[in-house]
Amino acid sequence: AIDLTFRQARKQLQDGDIAVAVNTAETAWDRLPEPKFNWDVSKSYAIALAAIYRDAKQYDRGLALLQDLFSSGTVKSYQDRPYFIMGTIYYEMGDMINAKKWLGEADKISKGRCFREEPEKYRKFLMEK
């Protein structure tokens, strides 16, 4: 049910229903029992919600959620996705220093795989000098 709700939120966002999409995504996140970051799906749901926040231009909320995820101590050294999403939020905010830092870390962890099926602008930005 949580997966379906996040998919619904993504579709709403694509259709331009930004406020509804954010509300739907938050409803999905709220369905995950406490403690939020102790479940096997916690990272994927936190990342899904952070990406919705990014695309809805609610950058502070996305950053806060990902900072909570990192603070939880559950992000493993081989998991690039939280770093990548953090980098994309900073990129969209226009904070290129932090964008380069986080995207660079994701690139290092994933050996470039983090850019697959993602907008080319993130990879191009990181490759710029």
PDB file of C-alpha atoms in Angstrom:
ATOM      1  CA  ALA A   1       0.000   0.000   0.000  1.00  0.00           C
ATOM      2  CA  ILE A   2       2.874   2.379   0.793  1.00  0.00           C
ATOM      3  CA  ASP A   3       4.534   1.649  -2.556  1.00  0.00           C
ATOM      4  CA  LEU A   4       1.306   2.322  -4.413  1.00  0.00           C
ATOM      5  CA  THR A   5       0.798   5.586  -2.548  1.00  0.00           C
ATOM      6  CA  PHE A   6       4.310   6.782  -3.454  1.00  0.00           C
ATOM      7  CA  ARG A   7       3.670   5.852  -7.099  1.00  0.00           C
ATOM      8  CA  GLN A   8       0.419   7.803  -6.973  1.00  0.00           C
ATOM      9  CA  ALA A   9       2.292  10.816  -5.539  1.00  0.00           C
ATOM     10  CA  ARG A  10       4.873  10.643  -8.338  1.00  0.00           C
ATOM     11  CA  LYS A  11       2.091  10.599 -10.959  1.00  0.00           C
ATOM     12  CA  GLN A  12       0.349  13.537  -9.278  1.00  0.00           C
ATOM     13  CA  LEU A  13       3.622  15.457  -9.356  1.00  0.00           C
ATOM     14  CA  GLN A  14       4.108  14.661 -13.044  1.00  0.00           C
ATOM     15  CA  ASP A  15       0.555  15.886 -13.677  1.00  0.00           C
ATOM     16  CA  GLY A  16       1.387  19.191 -11.968  1.00  0.00           C
ATOM     17  CA  ASP A  17      -0.605  18.601  -8.783  1.00  0.00           C
ATOM     18  CA  ILE A  18       2.309  19.574  -6.556  1.00  0.00           C
ATOM     19  CA  ALA A  19       0.529  20.195  -3.247  1.00  0.00           C
ATOM     20  CA  VAL A  20      -1.550  17.037  -3.644  1.00  0.00           C
ATOM     21  CA  ALA A  21       1.545  15.015  -4.553  1.00  0.00           C
ATOM     22  CA  VAL A  22       3.437  16.193  -1.473  1.00  0.00           C
ATOM     23  CA  ASN A  23       0.456  15.418   0.728  1.00  0.00           C
ATOM     24  CA  THR A  24       0.084  11.952  -0.814  1.00  0.00           C
ATOM     25  CA  ALA A  25       3.792  11.197  -0.364  1.00  0.00           C
ATOM     26  CA  GLU A  26       3.691  12.362   3.253  1.00  0.00           C
ATOM     27  CA  THR A  27       0.662  10.149   3.831  1.00  0.00           C
ATOM     28  CA  ALA A  28       2.655   7.195   2.493  1.00  0.00           C
ATOM     29  CA  TRP A  29       5.613   8.068   4.754  1.00  0.00           C
ATOM     30  CA  ASP A  30       3.301   8.395   7.753  1.00  0.00           C
ATOM     31  CA  ARG A  31       2.126   4.806   7.195  1.00  0.00           C
ATOM     32  CA  LEU A  32       5.619   3.534   7.970  1.00  0.00           C
ATOM     33  CA  PRO A  33       5.645   2.679  11.679  1.00  0.00           C
ATOM     34  CA  GLU A  34       8.041   4.274  14.146  1.00  0.00           C
ATOM     35  CA  PRO A  35      10.955   4.180  14.418  1.00  0.00           C
ATOM     36  CA  LYS A  36      10.894   5.298  10.795  1.00  0.00           C
ATOM     37  CA  PHE A  37      14.490   4.434   9.908  1.00  0.00           C
ATOM     38  CA  ASN A  38      14.608   0.926  11.376  1.00  0.00           C
ATOM     39  CA  TRP A  39      12.724  -0.891   8.608  1.00  0.00           C
ATOM     40  CA  ASP A  40      14.209  -2.620   5.589  1.00  0.00           C
ATOM     41  CA  VAL A  41      12.301  -0.221   3.309  1.00  0.00           C
ATOM     42  CA  SER A  42      13.106   2.935   5.284  1.00  0.00           C
ATOM     43  CA  LYS A  43      15.812   4.186   2.951  1.00  0.00           C
ATOM     44  CA  SER A  44      13.818   3.669  -0.227  1.00  0.00           C
ATOM     45  CA  TYR A  45      10.787   5.461   1.226  1.00  0.00           C
ATOM     46  CA  ALA A  46      12.858   8.308   2.668  1.00  0.00           C
ATOM     47  CA  ILE A  47      14.546   8.717  -0.712  1.00  0.00           C
ATOM     48  CA  ALA A  48      11.185   8.645  -2.510  1.00  0.00           C
ATOM     49  CA  LEU A  49       9.806  11.358  -0.240  1.00  0.00           C
ATOM     50  CA  ALA A  50      12.989  13.443  -0.493  1.00  0.00           C
ATOM     51  CA  ALA A  51      12.795  13.252  -4.299  1.00  0.00           C
ATOM     52  CA  ILE A  52       9.170  14.422  -4.185  1.00  0.00           C
ATOM     53  CA  TYR A  53      10.234  17.333  -1.971  1.00  0.00           C
ATOM     54  CA  ARG A  54      13.060  18.127  -4.416  1.00  0.00           C
ATOM     55  CA  ASP A  55      10.766  18.101  -7.427  1.00  0.00           C
ATOM     56  CA  ALA A  56       8.183  20.178  -5.533  1.00  0.00           C
ATOM     57  CA  LYS A  57      10.949  22.699  -4.762  1.00  0.00           C
ATOM     58  CA  GLN A  58      10.612  22.074  -1.022  1.00  0.00           C
ATOM     59  CA  TYR A  59      14.338  21.696  -0.684  1.00  0.00           C
ATOM     60  CA  ASP A  60      14.649  22.334   3.050  1.00  0.00           C
ATOM     61  CA  ARG A  61      12.208  19.533   3.785  1.00  0.00           C
ATOM     62  CA  GLY A  62      14.097  17.126   1.542  1.00  0.00           C
ATOM     63  CA  LEU A  63      17.428  18.019   3.115  1.00  0.00           C
ATOM     64  CA  ALA A  64      16.020  17.681   6.639  1.00  0.00           C
ATOM     65  CA  LEU A  65      14.602  14.238   5.862  1.00  0.00           C
ATOM     66  CA  LEU A  66      17.879  13.007   4.377  1.00  0.00           C
ATOM     67  CA  GLN A  67      19.859  14.482   7.274  1.00  0.00           C
ATOM     68  CA  ASP A  68      17.597  12.499   9.613  1.00  0.00           C
ATOM     69  CA  LEU A  69      18.263   9.405   7.515  1.00  0.00           C
ATOM     70  CA  PHE A  70      22.035   9.889   7.749  1.00  0.00           C
ATOM     71  CA  SER A  71      21.779  10.673  11.478  1.00  0.00           C
ATOM     72  CA  SER A  72      19.922   7.406  12.021  1.00  0.00           C
ATOM     73  CA  GLY A  73      23.149   5.512  11.322  1.00  0.00           C
ATOM     74  CA  THR A  74      21.399   3.151   8.917  1.00  0.00           C
ATOM     75  CA  VAL A  75      23.035   4.294   5.669  1.00  0.00           C
ATOM     76  CA  LYS A  76      25.704   1.755   4.733  1.00  0.00           C
ATOM     77  CA  SER A  77      29.020   2.719   3.150  1.00  0.00           C
ATOM     78  CA  TYR A  78      28.029   1.074  -0.148  1.00  0.00           C
ATOM     79  CA  GLN A  79      24.654   2.833  -0.476  1.00  0.00           C
ATOM     80  CA  ASP A  80      25.009   5.670  -2.964  1.00  0.00           C
ATOM     81  CA  ARG A  81      21.362   6.646  -3.412  1.00  0.00           C
ATOM     82  CA  PRO A  82      20.996   8.842  -0.306  1.00  0.00           C
ATOM     83  CA  TYR A  83      24.152  10.741  -1.319  1.00  0.00           C
ATOM     84  CA  PHE A  84      22.894  11.094  -4.875  1.00  0.00           C
ATOM     85  CA  ILE A  85      19.485  12.471  -3.889  1.00  0.00           C
ATOM     86  CA  MET A  86      21.113  14.854  -1.408  1.00  0.00           C
ATOM     87  CA  GLY A  87      23.358  16.077  -4.216  1.00  0.00           C
ATOM     88  CA  THR A  88      20.446  16.577  -6.584  1.00  0.00           C
ATOM     89  CA  ILE A  89      18.587  18.623  -3.989  1.00  0.00           C
ATOM     90  CA  TYR A  90      21.599  20.887  -3.513  1.00  0.00           C
ATOM     91  CA  TYR A  91      21.950  21.130  -7.307  1.00  0.00           C
ATOM     92  CA  GLU A  92      18.332  22.179  -7.744  1.00  0.00           C
ATOM     93  CA  MET A  93      18.745  24.731  -4.932  1.00  0.00           C
ATOM     94  CA  GLY A  94      21.709  26.223  -6.763  1.00  0.00           C
ATOM     95  CA  ASP A  95      24.201  25.255  -4.023  1.00  0.00           C
ATOM     96  CA  MET A  96      26.811  23.898  -6.382  1.00  0.00           C
ATOM     97  CA  ILE A  97      29.505  23.425  -3.746  1.00  0.00           C
ATOM     98  CA  ASN A  98      27.390  20.984  -1.750  1.00  0.00           C
ATOM     99  CA  ALA A  99      25.948  19.476  -4.930  1.00  0.00           C
ATOM    100  CA  LYS A 100      29.450  18.603  -6.129  1.00  0.00           C
ATOM    101  CA  LYS A 101      30.375  17.174  -2.724  1.00  0.00           C
ATOM    102  CA  TRP A 102      27.338  14.871  -2.443  1.00  0.00           C
ATOM    103  CA  LEU A 103      27.168  13.878  -6.105  1.00  0.00           C
ATOM    104  CA  GLY A 104      30.900  13.212  -6.021  1.00  0.00           C
ATOM    105  CA  GLU A 105      30.466  10.888  -3.062  1.00  0.00           C
ATOM    106  CA  ALA A 106      27.608   9.057  -4.796  1.00  0.00           C
ATOM    107  CA  ASP A 107      29.732   8.738  -7.940  1.00  0.00           C
ATOM    108  CA  LYS A 108      32.663   7.373  -5.948  1.00  0.00           C
ATOM    109  CA  ILE A 109      30.527   4.814  -4.098  1.00  0.00           C
ATOM    110  CA  SER A 110      28.657   3.667  -7.191  1.00  0.00           C
ATOM    111  CA  LYS A 111      31.519   3.992  -9.684  1.00  0.00           C
ATOM    112  CA  GLY A 112      29.226   6.077 -11.883  1.00  0.00           C
ATOM    113  CA  ARG A 113      26.179   3.804 -11.705  1.00  0.00           C
ATOM    114  CA  CYS A 114      24.219   6.409  -9.721  1.00  0.00           C
ATOM    115  CA  PHE A 115      23.713   8.420 -12.911  1.00  0.00           C
ATOM    116  CA  ARG A 116      21.937   5.637 -14.812  1.00  0.00           C
ATOM    117  CA  GLU A 117      18.380   6.531 -15.731  1.00  0.00           C
ATOM    118  CA  GLU A 118      18.811   9.982 -14.185  1.00  0.00           C
ATOM    119  CA  PRO A 119      18.775  13.379 -15.902  1.00  0.00           C
ATOM    120  CA  GLU A 120      22.078  13.880 -17.711  1.00  0.00           C
ATOM    121  CA  LYS A 121      22.510  17.337 -16.159  1.00  0.00           C
ATOM    122  CA  TYR A 122      23.743  15.830 -12.872  1.00  0.00           C
ATOM    123  CA  ARG A 123      26.510  13.764 -14.460  1.00  0.00           C
ATOM    124  CA  LYS A 124      27.541  16.620 -16.756  1.00  0.00           C
ATOM    125  CA  PHE A 125      27.696  19.001 -13.807  1.00  0.00           C
ATOM    126  CA  LEU A 126      29.911  16.660 -11.810  1.00  0.00           C
ATOM    127  CA  MET A 127      32.260  16.153 -14.765  1.00  0.00           C
ATOM    128  CA  GLU A 128      32.744  19.925 -15.210  1.00  0.00           C
ATOM    129  CA  LYS A 129      35.950  21.340 -13.791  1.00  0.00           C
TER     130      LYS A 129
END
